[in-house]
């Protein structure tokens, strides 16, 4: 593939068990940055390990337009973070911009791509791989942001590329073993109670802070 300079997601097999692949390593070269992963561990802005199965990446484009004089600073054309949900497997996947390399050589081209980054996912044989892409809107300076938390918020809000929220099965009578539940709670109310009970104290506090103003 001629566009080999593009964003490469090198998915190398981790340790194997008798049942399946345990984890996959993801490497992302410049000019893209890997901000966060779901169901995995972020090692640095260019690499992470994720569990086998459906995974979610948060990626950002940062095209640098070099200054023409030593007195000026370089110009960074930074995109909004892009949520990418893919079905991982062993081997190699390439996440490329839809435009060719020559199409991102000028500052104007970088700025246009940063405004609307469109990606193309291919496997090691150059065949297209299905994925879902969505923007995670972030206003103001993107410094000091907890991207893992932002990605978790995105999933709770049910974005187009969100991971499905798994609600544990309830025991007979609408109760989960070991978890008390208000009498008379059924359906969605019961599910919300179970999710709240499973959350850690910090998450419960954030949820209450959001929920009270909605009343």
PDB file of C-alpha atoms in Angstrom:
ATOM      1  CA  UNK A   1       0.000   0.000   0.000  1.00  0.00           C
ATOM      2  CA  UNK A   2       1.468   3.334  -1.079  1.00  0.00           C
ATOM      3  CA  UNK A   3       0.039   5.212   1.902  1.00  0.00           C
ATOM      4  CA  UNK A   4       2.247   3.313   4.332  1.00  0.00           C
ATOM      5  CA  UNK A   5       3.272   6.539   6.150  1.00  0.00           C
ATOM      6  CA  UNK A   6      -0.200   6.791   7.700  1.00  0.00           C
ATOM      7  CA  UNK A   7      -1.375   6.005  11.188  1.00  0.00           C
ATOM      8  CA  UNK A   8      -0.460   2.372  11.847  1.00  0.00           C
ATOM      9  CA  UNK A   9      -2.102   0.293  14.524  1.00  0.00           C
ATOM     10  CA  UNK A  10       0.309  -2.600  14.855  1.00  0.00           C
ATOM     11  CA  UNK A  11      -1.596  -5.259  16.704  1.00  0.00           C
ATOM     12  CA  UNK A  12       0.977  -7.774  17.898  1.00  0.00           C
ATOM     13  CA  UNK A  13      -0.085 -10.887  19.725  1.00  0.00           C
ATOM     14  CA  UNK A  14       0.562 -11.009  23.453  1.00  0.00           C
ATOM     15  CA  UNK A  15       0.684 -14.167  25.556  1.00  0.00           C
ATOM     16  CA  UNK A  16      -1.544 -17.003  24.364  1.00  0.00           C
ATOM     17  CA  UNK A  17      -3.665 -19.200  26.587  1.00  0.00           C
ATOM     18  CA  UNK A  18      -5.319 -22.442  25.659  1.00  0.00           C
ATOM     19  CA  UNK A  19      -8.551 -20.586  24.936  1.00  0.00           C
ATOM     20  CA  UNK A  20      -7.642 -17.331  23.179  1.00  0.00           C
ATOM     21  CA  UNK A  21      -5.284 -14.431  22.756  1.00  0.00           C
ATOM     22  CA  UNK A  22      -4.855 -12.656  26.095  1.00  0.00           C
ATOM     23  CA  UNK A  23      -3.883  -9.177  24.921  1.00  0.00           C
ATOM     24  CA  UNK A  24      -2.867  -7.138  21.894  1.00  0.00           C
ATOM     25  CA  UNK A  25      -0.251  -4.390  21.691  1.00  0.00           C
ATOM     26  CA  UNK A  26      -1.250  -1.205  19.860  1.00  0.00           C
ATOM     27  CA  UNK A  27       1.410   1.147  18.456  1.00  0.00           C
ATOM     28  CA  UNK A  28       0.484   4.535  16.982  1.00  0.00           C
ATOM     29  CA  UNK A  29       3.185   6.599  15.228  1.00  0.00           C
ATOM     30  CA  UNK A  30       3.184  10.372  14.716  1.00  0.00           C
ATOM     31  CA  UNK A  31       1.479  12.606  13.591  1.00  0.00           C
ATOM     32  CA  UNK A  32      -1.275  10.941  15.616  1.00  0.00           C
ATOM     33  CA  UNK A  33      -1.440  10.531  19.377  1.00  0.00           C
ATOM     34  CA  UNK A  34      -3.085   7.760  21.349  1.00  0.00           C
ATOM     35  CA  UNK A  35      -4.871   9.481  24.235  1.00  0.00           C
ATOM     36  CA  UNK A  36      -6.704   6.613  25.937  1.00  0.00           C
ATOM     37  CA  UNK A  37      -7.901   3.051  25.507  1.00  0.00           C
ATOM     38  CA  UNK A  38     -10.846   1.146  26.896  1.00  0.00           C
ATOM     39  CA  UNK A  39     -10.280  -2.356  28.267  1.00  0.00           C
ATOM     40  CA  UNK A  40      -6.500  -1.959  28.256  1.00  0.00           C
ATOM     41  CA  UNK A  41      -3.480  -0.052  29.520  1.00  0.00           C
ATOM     42  CA  UNK A  42      -1.992   3.073  27.960  1.00  0.00           C
ATOM     43  CA  UNK A  43       1.818   2.799  27.979  1.00  0.00           C
ATOM     44  CA  UNK A  44       2.598   6.148  26.347  1.00  0.00           C
ATOM     45  CA  UNK A  45       1.115   8.374  23.641  1.00  0.00           C
ATOM     46  CA  UNK A  46       2.212   5.936  20.938  1.00  0.00           C
ATOM     47  CA  UNK A  47       1.589   2.511  22.460  1.00  0.00           C
ATOM     48  CA  UNK A  48      -0.840   0.569  24.632  1.00  0.00           C
ATOM     49  CA  UNK A  49      -1.971  -2.954  25.417  1.00  0.00           C
ATOM     50  CA  UNK A  50      -5.642  -3.902  25.129  1.00  0.00           C
ATOM     51  CA  UNK A  51      -7.654  -7.020  25.819  1.00  0.00           C
ATOM     52  CA  UNK A  52      -8.735  -9.238  22.976  1.00  0.00           C
ATOM     53  CA  UNK A  53     -12.221  -8.559  21.657  1.00  0.00           C
ATOM     54  CA  UNK A  54     -14.025  -5.318  20.947  1.00  0.00           C
ATOM     55  CA  UNK A  55     -11.740  -2.422  21.904  1.00  0.00           C
ATOM     56  CA  UNK A  56     -11.960   1.329  21.869  1.00  0.00           C
ATOM     57  CA  UNK A  57      -9.217   3.837  21.144  1.00  0.00           C
ATOM     58  CA  UNK A  58      -9.112   7.600  21.559  1.00  0.00           C
ATOM     59  CA  UNK A  59      -6.870   9.115  18.870  1.00  0.00           C
ATOM     60  CA  UNK A  60      -5.951  12.690  17.969  1.00  0.00           C
ATOM     61  CA  UNK A  61      -4.269  14.147  14.875  1.00  0.00           C
ATOM     62  CA  UNK A  62      -1.505  16.726  15.449  1.00  0.00           C
ATOM     63  CA  UNK A  63      -0.090  17.941  12.149  1.00  0.00           C
ATOM     64  CA  UNK A  64       2.898  20.258  12.497  1.00  0.00           C
ATOM     65  CA  UNK A  65       3.416  23.026   9.944  1.00  0.00           C
ATOM     66  CA  UNK A  66       7.040  24.087  10.231  1.00  0.00           C
ATOM     67  CA  UNK A  67       7.699  27.819  10.388  1.00  0.00           C
ATOM     68  CA  UNK A  68       9.466  29.455   7.482  1.00  0.00           C
ATOM     69  CA  UNK A  69      11.647  31.635   9.683  1.00  0.00           C
ATOM     70  CA  UNK A  70      13.563  30.963  12.883  1.00  0.00           C
ATOM     71  CA  UNK A  71      11.702  33.784  14.651  1.00  0.00           C
ATOM     72  CA  UNK A  72       8.276  32.128  14.234  1.00  0.00           C
ATOM     73  CA  UNK A  73       6.896  29.100  16.031  1.00  0.00           C
ATOM     74  CA  UNK A  74       5.664  25.981  14.288  1.00  0.00           C
ATOM     75  CA  UNK A  75       1.898  25.777  13.791  1.00  0.00           C
ATOM     76  CA  UNK A  76       0.047  22.775  15.179  1.00  0.00           C
ATOM     77  CA  UNK A  77      -3.140  21.677  13.452  1.00  0.00           C
ATOM     78  CA  UNK A  78      -4.851  19.570  16.129  1.00  0.00           C
ATOM     79  CA  UNK A  79      -8.073  17.656  15.602  1.00  0.00           C
ATOM     80  CA  UNK A  80     -10.788  16.927  18.093  1.00  0.00           C
ATOM     81  CA  UNK A  81     -10.185  13.511  19.709  1.00  0.00           C
ATOM     82  CA  UNK A  82     -11.611  10.677  17.631  1.00  0.00           C
ATOM     83  CA  UNK A  83     -13.194   7.621  19.238  1.00  0.00           C
ATOM     84  CA  UNK A  84     -12.487   4.472  17.217  1.00  0.00           C
ATOM     85  CA  UNK A  85     -14.239   1.212  18.102  1.00  0.00           C
ATOM     86  CA  UNK A  86     -12.811  -1.894  16.403  1.00  0.00           C
ATOM     87  CA  UNK A  87     -12.901  -5.679  16.656  1.00  0.00           C
ATOM     88  CA  UNK A  88      -9.332  -6.646  17.522  1.00  0.00           C
ATOM     89  CA  UNK A  89      -7.558  -9.786  16.384  1.00  0.00           C
ATOM     90  CA  UNK A  90      -4.001 -11.048  16.033  1.00  0.00           C
ATOM     91  CA  UNK A  91      -1.954  -9.679  13.162  1.00  0.00           C
ATOM     92  CA  UNK A  92      -1.683  -6.109  11.899  1.00  0.00           C
ATOM     93  CA  UNK A  93      -4.144  -3.319  11.282  1.00  0.00           C
ATOM     94  CA  UNK A  94      -3.419   0.012   9.602  1.00  0.00           C
ATOM     95  CA  UNK A  95      -5.541   3.047  10.462  1.00  0.00           C
ATOM     96  CA  UNK A  96      -4.928   5.542   7.657  1.00  0.00           C
ATOM     97  CA  UNK A  97      -6.249   8.957   6.690  1.00  0.00           C
ATOM     98  CA  UNK A  98      -8.505   8.629   3.665  1.00  0.00           C
ATOM     99  CA  UNK A  99      -6.378  11.172   1.809  1.00  0.00           C
ATOM    100  CA  UNK A 100      -2.958  10.233   0.391  1.00  0.00           C
ATOM    101  CA  UNK A 101       0.263  11.387   2.059  1.00  0.00           C
ATOM    102  CA  UNK A 102       0.720  14.159  -0.484  1.00  0.00           C
ATOM    103  CA  UNK A 103      -2.680  15.491   0.515  1.00  0.00           C
ATOM    104  CA  UNK A 104      -1.425  16.499   3.964  1.00  0.00           C
ATOM    105  CA  UNK A 105       1.778  18.286   3.065  1.00  0.00           C
ATOM    106  CA  UNK A 106       0.674  21.924   3.329  1.00  0.00           C
ATOM    107  CA  UNK A 107      -0.661  23.873   6.282  1.00  0.00           C
ATOM    108  CA  UNK A 108      -4.007  24.364   4.554  1.00  0.00           C
ATOM    109  CA  UNK A 109      -4.366  20.636   3.969  1.00  0.00           C
ATOM    110  CA  UNK A 110      -3.420  19.834   7.567  1.00  0.00           C
ATOM    111  CA  UNK A 111      -5.936  22.371   8.869  1.00  0.00           C
ATOM    112  CA  UNK A 112      -8.712  20.930   6.700  1.00  0.00           C
ATOM    113  CA  UNK A 113      -7.957  17.379   7.817  1.00  0.00           C
ATOM    114  CA  UNK A 114      -7.768  18.385  11.489  1.00  0.00           C
ATOM    115  CA  UNK A 115     -11.217  19.939  11.164  1.00  0.00           C
ATOM    116  CA  UNK A 116     -12.772  16.761   9.730  1.00  0.00           C
ATOM    117  CA  UNK A 117     -10.402  13.786  10.135  1.00  0.00           C
ATOM    118  CA  UNK A 118     -11.605  10.790   8.123  1.00  0.00           C
ATOM    119  CA  UNK A 119      -9.900   7.460   8.716  1.00  0.00           C
ATOM    120  CA  UNK A 120      -9.601   4.196   6.830  1.00  0.00           C
ATOM    121  CA  UNK A 121      -8.881   0.892   8.616  1.00  0.00           C
ATOM    122  CA  UNK A 122      -7.087  -1.903   6.712  1.00  0.00           C
ATOM    123  CA  UNK A 123      -5.676  -5.284   7.649  1.00  0.00           C
ATOM    124  CA  UNK A 124      -2.194  -6.583   6.823  1.00  0.00           C
ATOM    125  CA  UNK A 125      -3.347  -7.628   3.339  1.00  0.00           C
ATOM    126  CA  UNK A 126      -4.776  -4.192   2.579  1.00  0.00           C
ATOM    127  CA  UNK A 127      -8.392  -5.327   2.932  1.00  0.00           C
ATOM    128  CA  UNK A 128     -10.898  -2.947   4.594  1.00  0.00           C
ATOM    129  CA  UNK A 129     -11.863  -3.645   8.209  1.00  0.00           C
ATOM    130  CA  UNK A 130     -15.124  -2.406   9.691  1.00  0.00           C
ATOM    131  CA  UNK A 131     -14.876   0.153  12.481  1.00  0.00           C
ATOM    132  CA  UNK A 132     -16.910   2.965  13.989  1.00  0.00           C
ATOM    133  CA  UNK A 133     -15.536   6.500  14.325  1.00  0.00           C
ATOM    134  CA  UNK A 134     -16.999   9.397  16.269  1.00  0.00           C
ATOM    135  CA  UNK A 135     -15.795  12.752  17.575  1.00  0.00           C
ATOM    136  CA  UNK A 136     -15.330  13.422  21.262  1.00  0.00           C
ATOM    137  CA  UNK A 137     -15.898  17.168  21.408  1.00  0.00           C
ATOM    138  CA  UNK A 138     -13.494  19.038  23.686  1.00  0.00           C
ATOM    139  CA  UNK A 139     -13.601  22.813  24.059  1.00  0.00           C
ATOM    140  CA  UNK A 140     -10.702  25.078  25.014  1.00  0.00           C
ATOM    141  CA  UNK A 141      -7.098  24.057  25.640  1.00  0.00           C
ATOM    142  CA  UNK A 142      -6.635  20.300  25.642  1.00  0.00           C
ATOM    143  CA  UNK A 143      -4.089  20.326  28.452  1.00  0.00           C
ATOM    144  CA  UNK A 144      -4.319  18.454  31.749  1.00  0.00           C
ATOM    145  CA  UNK A 145      -7.398  16.503  30.669  1.00  0.00           C
ATOM    146  CA  UNK A 146      -8.035  13.020  32.042  1.00  0.00           C
ATOM    147  CA  UNK A 147      -8.760  11.387  28.690  1.00  0.00           C
ATOM    148  CA  UNK A 148      -9.567   8.017  30.232  1.00  0.00           C
ATOM    149  CA  UNK A 149     -12.309   9.662  32.280  1.00  0.00           C
ATOM    150  CA  UNK A 150     -13.560  11.600  29.246  1.00  0.00           C
ATOM    151  CA  UNK A 151     -13.758   8.348  27.292  1.00  0.00           C
ATOM    152  CA  UNK A 152     -15.668   6.715  30.144  1.00  0.00           C
ATOM    153  CA  UNK A 153     -18.099   9.665  30.165  1.00  0.00           C
ATOM    154  CA  UNK A 154     -18.521   9.283  26.402  1.00  0.00           C
ATOM    155  CA  UNK A 155     -19.475   5.631  26.855  1.00  0.00           C
ATOM    156  CA  UNK A 156     -21.941   6.452  29.625  1.00  0.00           C
ATOM    157  CA  UNK A 157     -23.555   9.020  27.332  1.00  0.00           C
ATOM    158  CA  UNK A 158     -23.954   6.360  24.622  1.00  0.00           C
ATOM    159  CA  UNK A 159     -22.028   7.937  21.724  1.00  0.00           C
ATOM    160  CA  UNK A 160     -22.037   6.395  18.236  1.00  0.00           C
ATOM    161  CA  UNK A 161     -18.735   4.573  18.901  1.00  0.00           C
ATOM    162  CA  UNK A 162     -19.448   3.768  22.549  1.00  0.00           C
ATOM    163  CA  UNK A 163     -18.885   0.369  24.045  1.00  0.00           C
ATOM    164  CA  UNK A 164     -22.129  -1.318  25.030  1.00  0.00           C
ATOM    165  CA  UNK A 165     -23.077  -0.881  28.669  1.00  0.00           C
ATOM    166  CA  UNK A 166     -23.323  -4.326  30.206  1.00  0.00           C
ATOM    167  CA  UNK A 167     -26.004  -4.619  32.872  1.00  0.00           C
ATOM    168  CA  UNK A 168     -25.577  -7.672  35.126  1.00  0.00           C
ATOM    169  CA  UNK A 169     -28.351 -10.254  35.077  1.00  0.00           C
ATOM    170  CA  UNK A 170     -30.720  -9.898  38.001  1.00  0.00           C
ATOM    171  CA  UNK A 171     -31.590 -12.813  40.210  1.00  0.00           C
ATOM    172  CA  UNK A 172     -35.142 -14.066  40.608  1.00  0.00           C
ATOM    173  CA  UNK A 173     -37.372 -11.536  42.267  1.00  0.00           C
ATOM    174  CA  UNK A 174     -35.409  -8.584  40.806  1.00  0.00           C
ATOM    175  CA  UNK A 175     -32.501  -8.847  43.226  1.00  0.00           C
ATOM    176  CA  UNK A 176     -28.850  -9.613  42.633  1.00  0.00           C
ATOM    177  CA  UNK A 177     -27.225 -11.907  45.187  1.00  0.00           C
ATOM    178  CA  UNK A 178     -25.603  -9.934  47.988  1.00  0.00           C
ATOM    179  CA  UNK A 179     -26.982  -6.571  46.796  1.00  0.00           C
ATOM    180  CA  UNK A 180     -29.966  -5.060  48.642  1.00  0.00           C
ATOM    181  CA  UNK A 181     -32.581  -3.378  46.529  1.00  0.00           C
ATOM    182  CA  UNK A 182     -35.539  -1.124  47.300  1.00  0.00           C
ATOM    183  CA  UNK A 183     -38.790  -3.030  47.492  1.00  0.00           C
ATOM    184  CA  UNK A 184     -41.044  -2.360  44.548  1.00  0.00           C
ATOM    185  CA  UNK A 185     -38.193  -1.389  42.233  1.00  0.00           C
ATOM    186  CA  UNK A 186     -38.626  -2.985  38.821  1.00  0.00           C
ATOM    187  CA  UNK A 187     -37.322  -2.661  35.288  1.00  0.00           C
ATOM    188  CA  UNK A 188     -35.113   0.356  34.586  1.00  0.00           C
ATOM    189  CA  UNK A 189     -35.246   1.546  38.203  1.00  0.00           C
ATOM    190  CA  UNK A 190     -33.862  -1.791  39.403  1.00  0.00           C
ATOM    191  CA  UNK A 191     -31.092  -1.685  36.808  1.00  0.00           C
ATOM    192  CA  UNK A 192     -30.092   1.826  37.830  1.00  0.00           C
ATOM    193  CA  UNK A 193     -29.950   0.778  41.465  1.00  0.00           C
ATOM    194  CA  UNK A 194     -27.717  -2.171  40.639  1.00  0.00           C
ATOM    195  CA  UNK A 195     -25.315   0.000  38.618  1.00  0.00           C
ATOM    196  CA  UNK A 196     -25.136   2.537  41.440  1.00  0.00           C
ATOM    197  CA  UNK A 197     -24.348  -0.155  44.007  1.00  0.00           C
ATOM    198  CA  UNK A 198     -21.554  -1.525  41.820  1.00  0.00           C
ATOM    199  CA  UNK A 199     -19.875   1.870  41.308  1.00  0.00           C
ATOM    200  CA  UNK A 200     -16.950   2.988  43.458  1.00  0.00           C
ATOM    201  CA  UNK A 201     -17.477   5.897  45.905  1.00  0.00           C
ATOM    202  CA  UNK A 202     -15.883   8.489  43.597  1.00  0.00           C
ATOM    203  CA  UNK A 203     -18.125   7.514  40.686  1.00  0.00           C
ATOM    204  CA  UNK A 204     -21.206   7.540  42.924  1.00  0.00           C
ATOM    205  CA  UNK A 205     -20.345  11.073  44.049  1.00  0.00           C
ATOM    206  CA  UNK A 206     -19.932  12.293  40.460  1.00  0.00           C
ATOM    207  CA  UNK A 207     -23.208  10.672  39.469  1.00  0.00           C
ATOM    208  CA  UNK A 208     -25.109  12.293  42.345  1.00  0.00           C
ATOM    209  CA  UNK A 209     -23.564  15.658  41.463  1.00  0.00           C
ATOM    210  CA  UNK A 210     -24.915  15.250  37.935  1.00  0.00           C
ATOM    211  CA  UNK A 211     -28.293  13.742  38.845  1.00  0.00           C
ATOM    212  CA  UNK A 212     -29.461  16.203  41.527  1.00  0.00           C
ATOM    213  CA  UNK A 213     -29.588  19.260  39.171  1.00  0.00           C
ATOM    214  CA  UNK A 214     -31.675  17.175  36.721  1.00  0.00           C
ATOM    215  CA  UNK A 215     -34.517  16.805  39.271  1.00  0.00           C
TER     216      UNK A 215
END
